[in-house]
Short mmCIF file of C-alpha atoms in Angstrom, two decimals:
data_model
loop_
_atom_site.label_atom_id
_atom_site.label_comp_id
_atom_site.label_asym_id
_atom_site.label_seq_id
_atom_site.Cartn_x
_atom_site.Cartn_y
_atom_site.Cartn_z
CA UNK A 254 -85.20 49.38 -91.02
CA UNK A 255 -87.70 46.87 -92.52
CA UNK A 256 -88.83 43.54 -91.50
CA UNK A 257 -90.26 40.82 -93.92
CA UNK A 258 -91.75 37.62 -92.87
CA UNK A 259 -90.44 34.20 -94.75
CA UNK A 260 -92.09 31.04 -94.55
CA UNK A 261 -89.48 28.42 -93.48
CA UNK A 262 -89.45 24.67 -92.86
CA UNK A 263 -86.41 23.91 -91.47
CA UNK A 264 -86.04 26.20 -87.91
CA UNK A 265 -82.73 24.51 -87.32
CA UNK A 266 -80.81 26.37 -90.51
CA UNK A 267 -81.73 29.92 -89.08
CA UNK A 268 -80.79 31.53 -86.11
CA UNK A 269 -81.43 34.93 -84.58
CA UNK A 270 -78.85 37.25 -85.40
CA UNK A 271 -77.48 35.45 -88.78
CA UNK A 272 -77.10 37.55 -91.85
CA UNK A 273 -78.57 35.52 -94.69
CA UNK A 274 -78.86 36.78 -98.44
CA UNK A 275 -82.20 36.77 -100.38
CA UNK A 276 -83.04 36.46 -103.93
CA UNK A 277 -85.51 38.12 -105.63
CA UNK A 278 -88.23 36.29 -108.28
CA UNK A 279 -90.22 37.95 -110.53
CA UNK A 280 -94.00 37.08 -111.49
CA UNK A 281 -95.97 38.64 -114.21
CA UNK A 282 -97.30 41.43 -111.50
CA UNK A 283 -94.90 41.35 -108.39
CA UNK A 284 -92.19 40.01 -106.76
CA UNK A 285 -91.09 37.56 -104.44
CA UNK A 286 -88.07 36.97 -102.06
CA UNK A 287 -86.13 33.45 -101.11
CA UNK A 288 -83.61 33.23 -98.40
CA UNK A 289 -80.81 31.85 -100.59
CA UNK A 290 -80.45 28.09 -101.05
CA UNK A 291 -84.15 27.62 -100.64
CA UNK A 292 -84.49 28.04 -96.66
CA UNK A 293 -87.71 30.48 -97.08
CA UNK A 294 -90.28 32.20 -99.44
CA UNK A 295 -91.81 35.61 -98.75
CA UNK A 296 -95.26 36.80 -99.84
CA UNK A 297 -95.61 38.58 -102.96
CA UNK A 298 -94.78 42.31 -103.06
CA UNK A 299 -95.99 45.03 -105.83
CA UNK A 300 -93.21 46.86 -107.92
CA UNK A 301 -93.18 49.83 -105.08
CA UNK A 302 -92.65 47.56 -102.25
CA UNK A 303 -89.41 45.73 -103.67
CA UNK A 304 -86.28 45.40 -101.61
CA UNK A 305 -83.54 47.74 -102.29
CA UNK A 306 -81.24 45.67 -100.58
CA UNK A 307 -80.26 41.75 -100.73
CA UNK A 308 -78.89 41.26 -97.34
CA UNK A 309 -80.76 40.84 -93.97
CA UNK A 310 -80.57 39.87 -90.56
CA UNK A 311 -82.76 37.15 -88.74
CA UNK A 312 -84.65 39.14 -86.21
CA UNK A 313 -86.47 36.61 -84.68
CA UNK A 314 -88.45 32.67 -85.27
CA UNK A 315 -91.95 32.49 -84.91
CA UNK A 316 -93.96 29.29 -84.82
CA UNK A 317 -97.73 29.43 -85.88
CA UNK A 318 -100.25 26.38 -85.86
CA UNK A 319 -99.36 26.09 -89.68
CA UNK A 320 -95.98 27.30 -90.55
CA UNK A 321 -92.85 28.61 -89.00
CA UNK A 322 -91.99 31.90 -89.85
CA UNK A 323 -88.58 34.01 -89.80
CA UNK A 324 -88.72 37.47 -89.64
CA UNK A 325 -85.98 39.22 -91.46
CA UNK A 326 -84.90 43.11 -90.93
CA UNK A 327 -83.24 44.80 -93.88
CA UNK A 328 -81.11 47.89 -93.88
CA UNK A 329 -83.37 50.25 -95.84
#
């Protein structure tokens, strides 16, 4: 299992246990992932760190002083 954190704004849209799809975005030297329908965005990842699957499960929701974080678990 692989876990990734996504910065989110709407904490009501995601609940632990939900399955969500992510899309891959390409930058000149890295990749990033967006929870479908623009619910959240990941950090940038190198070529060797790309996701092999595009479906994940919300493991937990966290709150920091600056952001809300959704932790997604991917089956890889």
